[in-house]
Amino acid sequence: MLRPASKSRTYGIAGTVTAALLALALSGCGSSSDGTGGDGPTTAAPATTPAAAKDKGPVCVGKASADGLHVLRGGGFRLPGGGGVQYDSATADGTTRTATLREGASYADGQKQRTVKAGQQITVSGHAYTVGQICSYRVVLEPRDAKDRAALAAAPTSLKSKGGAADDGLCFTTNPSVLAAAAQGFPARGSELSLLRNGGVKTFPTGLSLTVSYVDTATGTAGVGANCAGIPVAVYQDVRAGDTVEFAGVLFKVSGLAEDVVRLTRTSA
């Protein structure tokens, strides 16, 4: 089980106050940018944030396996058989990197947490995993049980999003067909994805939705959140131009920040 750890954070999951602020913000956003009115991220940074120190790196430690599940920074992942895990915070000193994980797919007070390093074996919600890779933007967990690997790789009955927990098979999966479908919803490699501040929710065919919670041009930082199957799957706070973020298995580099927009350039296939 995950044990309690220090409350000190470099990047943290927003608590109940932040969630309330975002709920108020989203209530005034209207519909999604594509007119579907999809659910937006339910946890993100407040409208303003103090300047954060630049991450000292390295960007990643360890190696990501093909059957590893990706827990994105600030967000959660529903695990096979119930339960979940969140990438709560990161620490890097220029040589190595650690991550603090919380037990549970979404934030709640009193959740157990622990700090881990690449290569470490852990137990989450009664299931065994190896921490394969820790990056500034994700943690890759490798299931140690063949049944868990099979459950994560199982094909859903449909690639069409239905909303809420019905999309678990589209949002929390290692299935190649699902990941390929999600990747096709984004601009091609080398192209830009523009996310507007206060521009509503940007939704994608496999149930993912993205939103910008704030842009601070004075510090050159922004907050970008993602939601899928009713779970905040990523809350990237204080990202800067040049930082890497990930959504649905696809990597992007923050290529520009302006008062009303965050531009992401796709860097992976």
PDB file of N, CA and C in Angstrom, residues 54-102:
ATOM      1  N   LYS A  54      12.227  26.745 -12.538  1.00  0.00           N
ATOM      2  CA  LYS A  54      12.361  25.851 -13.675  1.00  0.00           C
ATOM      3  C   LYS A  54      12.874  24.490 -13.210  1.00  0.00           C
ATOM      4  N   ASP A  55      12.295  23.429 -13.746  1.00  0.00           N
ATOM      5  CA  ASP A  55      12.686  22.073 -13.400  1.00  0.00           C
ATOM      6  C   ASP A  55      14.160  21.857 -13.744  1.00  0.00           C
ATOM      7  N   LYS A  56      14.933  21.301 -12.828  1.00  0.00           N
ATOM      8  CA  LYS A  56      16.368  21.121 -13.025  1.00  0.00           C
ATOM      9  C   LYS A  56      16.697  19.895 -13.862  1.00  0.00           C
ATOM     10  N   GLY A  57      15.710  19.012 -14.093  1.00  0.00           N
ATOM     11  CA  GLY A  57      15.959  17.821 -14.885  1.00  0.00           C
ATOM     12  C   GLY A  57      16.729  16.765 -14.107  1.00  0.00           C
ATOM     13  N   PRO A  58      17.023  15.653 -14.751  1.00  0.00           N
ATOM     14  CA  PRO A  58      16.767  15.325 -16.161  1.00  0.00           C
ATOM     15  C   PRO A  58      15.280  15.181 -16.459  1.00  0.00           C
ATOM     16  N   VAL A  59      14.906  15.322 -17.740  1.00  0.00           N
ATOM     17  CA  VAL A  59      13.493  15.243 -18.104  1.00  0.00           C
ATOM     18  C   VAL A  59      12.934  13.881 -17.741  1.00  0.00           C
ATOM     19  N   CYS A  60      13.668  12.804 -18.057  1.00  0.00           N
ATOM     20  CA  CYS A  60      13.207  11.450 -17.774  1.00  0.00           C
ATOM     21  C   CYS A  60      14.329  10.629 -17.162  1.00  0.00           C
ATOM     22  N   VAL A  61      13.941   9.681 -16.302  1.00  0.00           N
ATOM     23  CA  VAL A  61      14.844   8.686 -15.743  1.00  0.00           C
ATOM     24  C   VAL A  61      14.182   7.330 -15.919  1.00  0.00           C
ATOM     25  N   GLY A  62      14.916   6.348 -16.421  1.00  0.00           N
ATOM     26  CA  GLY A  62      14.345   5.029 -16.662  1.00  0.00           C
ATOM     27  C   GLY A  62      13.869   4.887 -18.089  1.00  0.00           C
ATOM     28  N   LYS A  63      13.197   3.774 -18.376  1.00  0.00           N
ATOM     29  CA  LYS A  63      12.753   3.466 -19.734  1.00  0.00           C
ATOM     30  C   LYS A  63      11.291   3.051 -19.712  1.00  0.00           C
ATOM     31  N   ALA A  64      10.531   3.570 -20.680  1.00  0.00           N
ATOM     32  CA  ALA A  64       9.104   3.245 -20.773  1.00  0.00           C
ATOM     33  C   ALA A  64       8.923   1.971 -21.589  1.00  0.00           C
ATOM     34  N   SER A  65       8.201   1.004 -21.037  1.00  0.00           N
ATOM     35  CA  SER A  65       7.909  -0.232 -21.759  1.00  0.00           C
ATOM     36  C   SER A  65       6.625  -0.081 -22.557  1.00  0.00           C
ATOM     37  N   ALA A  66       6.451  -0.934 -23.555  1.00  0.00           N
ATOM     38  CA  ALA A  66       5.274  -0.854 -24.424  1.00  0.00           C
ATOM     39  C   ALA A  66       3.984  -1.154 -23.681  1.00  0.00           C
ATOM     40  N   ASP A  67       4.041  -1.982 -22.639  1.00  0.00           N
ATOM     41  CA  ASP A  67       2.821  -2.345 -21.912  1.00  0.00           C
ATOM     42  C   ASP A  67       2.655  -1.561 -20.618  1.00  0.00           C
ATOM     43  N   GLY A  68       3.446  -0.487 -20.458  1.00  0.00           N
ATOM     44  CA  GLY A  68       3.328   0.324 -19.261  1.00  0.00           C
ATOM     45  C   GLY A  68       2.183   1.313 -19.355  1.00  0.00           C
ATOM     46  N   LEU A  69       1.538   1.594 -18.229  1.00  0.00           N
ATOM     47  CA  LEU A  69       0.467   2.586 -18.196  1.00  0.00           C
ATOM     48  C   LEU A  69       1.066   3.938 -17.832  1.00  0.00           C
ATOM     49  N   HIS A  70       0.538   4.988 -18.455  1.00  0.00           N
ATOM     50  CA  HIS A  70       1.085   6.332 -18.296  1.00  0.00           C
ATOM     51  C   HIS A  70       0.202   7.139 -17.343  1.00  0.00           C
ATOM     52  N   VAL A  71       0.767   7.507 -16.218  1.00  0.00           N
ATOM     53  CA  VAL A  71       0.095   8.374 -15.251  1.00  0.00           C
ATOM     54  C   VAL A  71       0.673   9.766 -15.456  1.00  0.00           C
ATOM     55  N   LEU A  72      -0.159  10.697 -15.881  1.00  0.00           N
ATOM     56  CA  LEU A  72       0.327  12.023 -16.266  1.00  0.00           C
ATOM     57  C   LEU A  72       0.415  12.953 -15.063  1.00  0.00           C
ATOM     58  N   ARG A  73       1.320  13.914 -15.145  1.00  0.00           N
ATOM     59  CA  ARG A  73       1.584  14.799 -14.015  1.00  0.00           C
ATOM     60  C   ARG A  73       0.322  15.530 -13.565  1.00  0.00           C
ATOM     61  N   GLY A  74       0.093  15.467 -12.264  1.00  0.00           N
ATOM     62  CA  GLY A  74      -1.057  16.148 -11.686  1.00  0.00           C
ATOM     63  C   GLY A  74      -2.359  15.414 -11.858  1.00  0.00           C
ATOM     64  N   GLY A  75      -2.356  14.295 -12.598  1.00  0.00           N
ATOM     65  CA  GLY A  75      -3.599  13.589 -12.898  1.00  0.00           C
ATOM     66  C   GLY A  75      -3.614  12.170 -12.367  1.00  0.00           C
ATOM     67  N   GLY A  76      -4.727  11.472 -12.667  1.00  0.00           N
ATOM     68  CA  GLY A  76      -4.928  10.132 -12.158  1.00  0.00           C
ATOM     69  C   GLY A  76      -5.226   9.120 -13.243  1.00  0.00           C
ATOM     70  N   PHE A  77      -5.190   7.839 -12.852  1.00  0.00           N
ATOM     71  CA  PHE A  77      -5.403   6.723 -13.766  1.00  0.00           C
ATOM     72  C   PHE A  77      -6.204   5.670 -13.015  1.00  0.00           C
ATOM     73  N   ARG A  78      -7.363   5.274 -13.573  1.00  0.00           N
ATOM     74  CA  ARG A  78      -8.135   4.177 -12.994  1.00  0.00           C
ATOM     75  C   ARG A  78      -7.465   2.852 -13.345  1.00  0.00           C
ATOM     76  N   LEU A  79      -7.270   2.002 -12.343  1.00  0.00           N
ATOM     77  CA  LEU A  79      -6.566   0.752 -12.528  1.00  0.00           C
ATOM     78  C   LEU A  79      -7.529  -0.420 -12.697  1.00  0.00           C
ATOM     79  N   PRO A  80      -7.107  -1.465 -13.412  1.00  0.00           N
ATOM     80  CA  PRO A  80      -7.947  -2.662 -13.550  1.00  0.00           C
ATOM     81  C   PRO A  80      -8.272  -3.254 -12.185  1.00  0.00           C
ATOM     82  N   GLY A  81      -9.510  -3.669 -12.003  1.00  0.00           N
ATOM     83  CA  GLY A  81      -9.914  -4.266 -10.745  1.00  0.00           C
ATOM     84  C   GLY A  81     -10.297  -3.274  -9.670  1.00  0.00           C
ATOM     85  N   GLY A  82     -10.332  -1.989 -10.028  1.00  0.00           N
ATOM     86  CA  GLY A  82     -10.705  -0.961  -9.061  1.00  0.00           C
ATOM     87  C   GLY A  82      -9.506  -0.222  -8.518  1.00  0.00           C
ATOM     88  N   GLY A  83      -9.764   0.909  -7.913  1.00  0.00           N
ATOM     89  CA  GLY A  83      -8.691   1.732  -7.383  1.00  0.00           C
ATOM     90  C   GLY A  83      -8.056   2.577  -8.463  1.00  0.00           C
ATOM     91  N   GLY A  84      -6.990   3.252  -8.091  1.00  0.00           N
ATOM     92  CA  GLY A  84      -6.314   4.121  -9.043  1.00  0.00           C
ATOM     93  C   GLY A  84      -5.048   4.684  -8.445  1.00  0.00           C
ATOM     94  N   VAL A  85      -4.356   5.490  -9.256  1.00  0.00           N
ATOM     95  CA  VAL A  85      -3.108   6.092  -8.824  1.00  0.00           C
ATOM     96  C   VAL A  85      -2.979   7.459  -9.474  1.00  0.00           C
ATOM     97  N   GLN A  86      -2.351   8.397  -8.750  1.00  0.00           N
ATOM     98  CA  GLN A  86      -2.119   9.750  -9.254  1.00  0.00           C
ATOM     99  C   GLN A  86      -0.633  10.090  -9.180  1.00  0.00           C
ATOM    100  N   TYR A  87      -0.188  10.876 -10.137  1.00  0.00           N
ATOM    101  CA  TYR A  87       1.164  11.430 -10.125  1.00  0.00           C
ATOM    102  C   TYR A  87       1.056  12.781  -9.441  1.00  0.00           C
ATOM    103  N   ASP A  88       1.325  12.803  -8.158  1.00  0.00           N
ATOM    104  CA  ASP A  88       1.064  13.974  -7.340  1.00  0.00           C
ATOM    105  C   ASP A  88       2.104  15.070  -7.527  1.00  0.00           C
ATOM    106  N   SER A  89       3.397  14.711  -7.500  1.00  0.00           N
ATOM    107  CA  SER A  89       4.430  15.735  -7.571  1.00  0.00           C
ATOM    108  C   SER A  89       5.750  15.130  -8.025  1.00  0.00           C
ATOM    109  N   ALA A  90       6.665  16.013  -8.449  1.00  0.00           N
ATOM    110  CA  ALA A  90       7.959  15.590  -8.978  1.00  0.00           C
ATOM    111  C   ALA A  90       9.081  16.350  -8.301  1.00  0.00           C
ATOM    112  N   THR A  91      10.245  15.703  -8.205  1.00  0.00           N
ATOM    113  CA  THR A  91      11.432  16.339  -7.681  1.00  0.00           C
ATOM    114  C   THR A  91      12.616  15.950  -8.555  1.00  0.00           C
ATOM    115  N   ALA A  92      13.431  16.915  -8.952  1.00  0.00           N
ATOM    116  CA  ALA A  92      14.615  16.647  -9.758  1.00  0.00           C
ATOM    117  C   ALA A  92      15.741  17.554  -9.294  1.00  0.00           C
ATOM    118  N   ASP A  93      16.962  17.016  -9.249  1.00  0.00           N
ATOM    119  CA  ASP A  93      18.097  17.789  -8.751  1.00  0.00           C
ATOM    120  C   ASP A  93      19.191  17.971  -9.794  1.00  0.00           C
ATOM    121  N   GLY A  94      18.882  17.695 -11.064  1.00  0.00           N
ATOM    122  CA  GLY A  94      19.872  17.813 -12.117  1.00  0.00           C
ATOM    123  C   GLY A  94      20.567  16.505 -12.431  1.00  0.00           C
ATOM    124  N   THR A  95      20.424  15.519 -11.541  1.00  0.00           N
ATOM    125  CA  THR A  95      21.059  14.213 -11.737  1.00  0.00           C
ATOM    126  C   THR A  95      20.051  13.077 -11.765  1.00  0.00           C
ATOM    127  N   THR A  96      19.091  13.131 -10.866  1.00  0.00           N
ATOM    128  CA  THR A  96      18.098  12.077 -10.769  1.00  0.00           C
ATOM    129  C   THR A  96      16.720  12.688 -10.590  1.00  0.00           C
ATOM    130  N   ARG A  97      15.710  11.844 -10.561  1.00  0.00           N
ATOM    131  CA  ARG A  97      14.323  12.319 -10.473  1.00  0.00           C
ATOM    132  C   ARG A  97      13.500  11.319  -9.656  1.00  0.00           C
ATOM    133  N   THR A  98      12.613  11.843  -8.841  1.00  0.00           N
ATOM    134  CA  THR A  98      11.669  11.014  -8.099  1.00  0.00           C
ATOM    135  C   THR A  98      10.253  11.531  -8.335  1.00  0.00           C
ATOM    136  N   ALA A  99       9.271  10.729  -7.973  1.00  0.00           N
ATOM    137  CA  ALA A  99       7.871  11.125  -8.106  1.00  0.00           C
ATOM    138  C   ALA A  99       7.114  10.716  -6.848  1.00  0.00           C
ATOM    139  N   THR A 100       6.160  11.529  -6.463  1.00  0.00           N
ATOM    140  CA  THR A 100       5.267  11.179  -5.374  1.00  0.00           C
ATOM    141  C   THR A 100       3.938  10.747  -5.957  1.00  0.00           C
ATOM    142  N   LEU A 101       3.519   9.523  -5.620  1.00  0.00           N
ATOM    143  CA  LEU A 101       2.275   8.951  -6.102  1.00  0.00           C
ATOM    144  C   LEU A 101       1.248   8.921  -4.981  1.00  0.00           C
ATOM    145  N   ARG A 102      -0.006   9.172  -5.357  1.00  0.00           N
ATOM    146  CA  ARG A 102      -1.116   9.084  -4.412  1.00  0.00           C
ATOM    147  C   ARG A 102      -2.013   7.914  -4.821  1.00  0.00           C
TER     148      ARG A 102
END
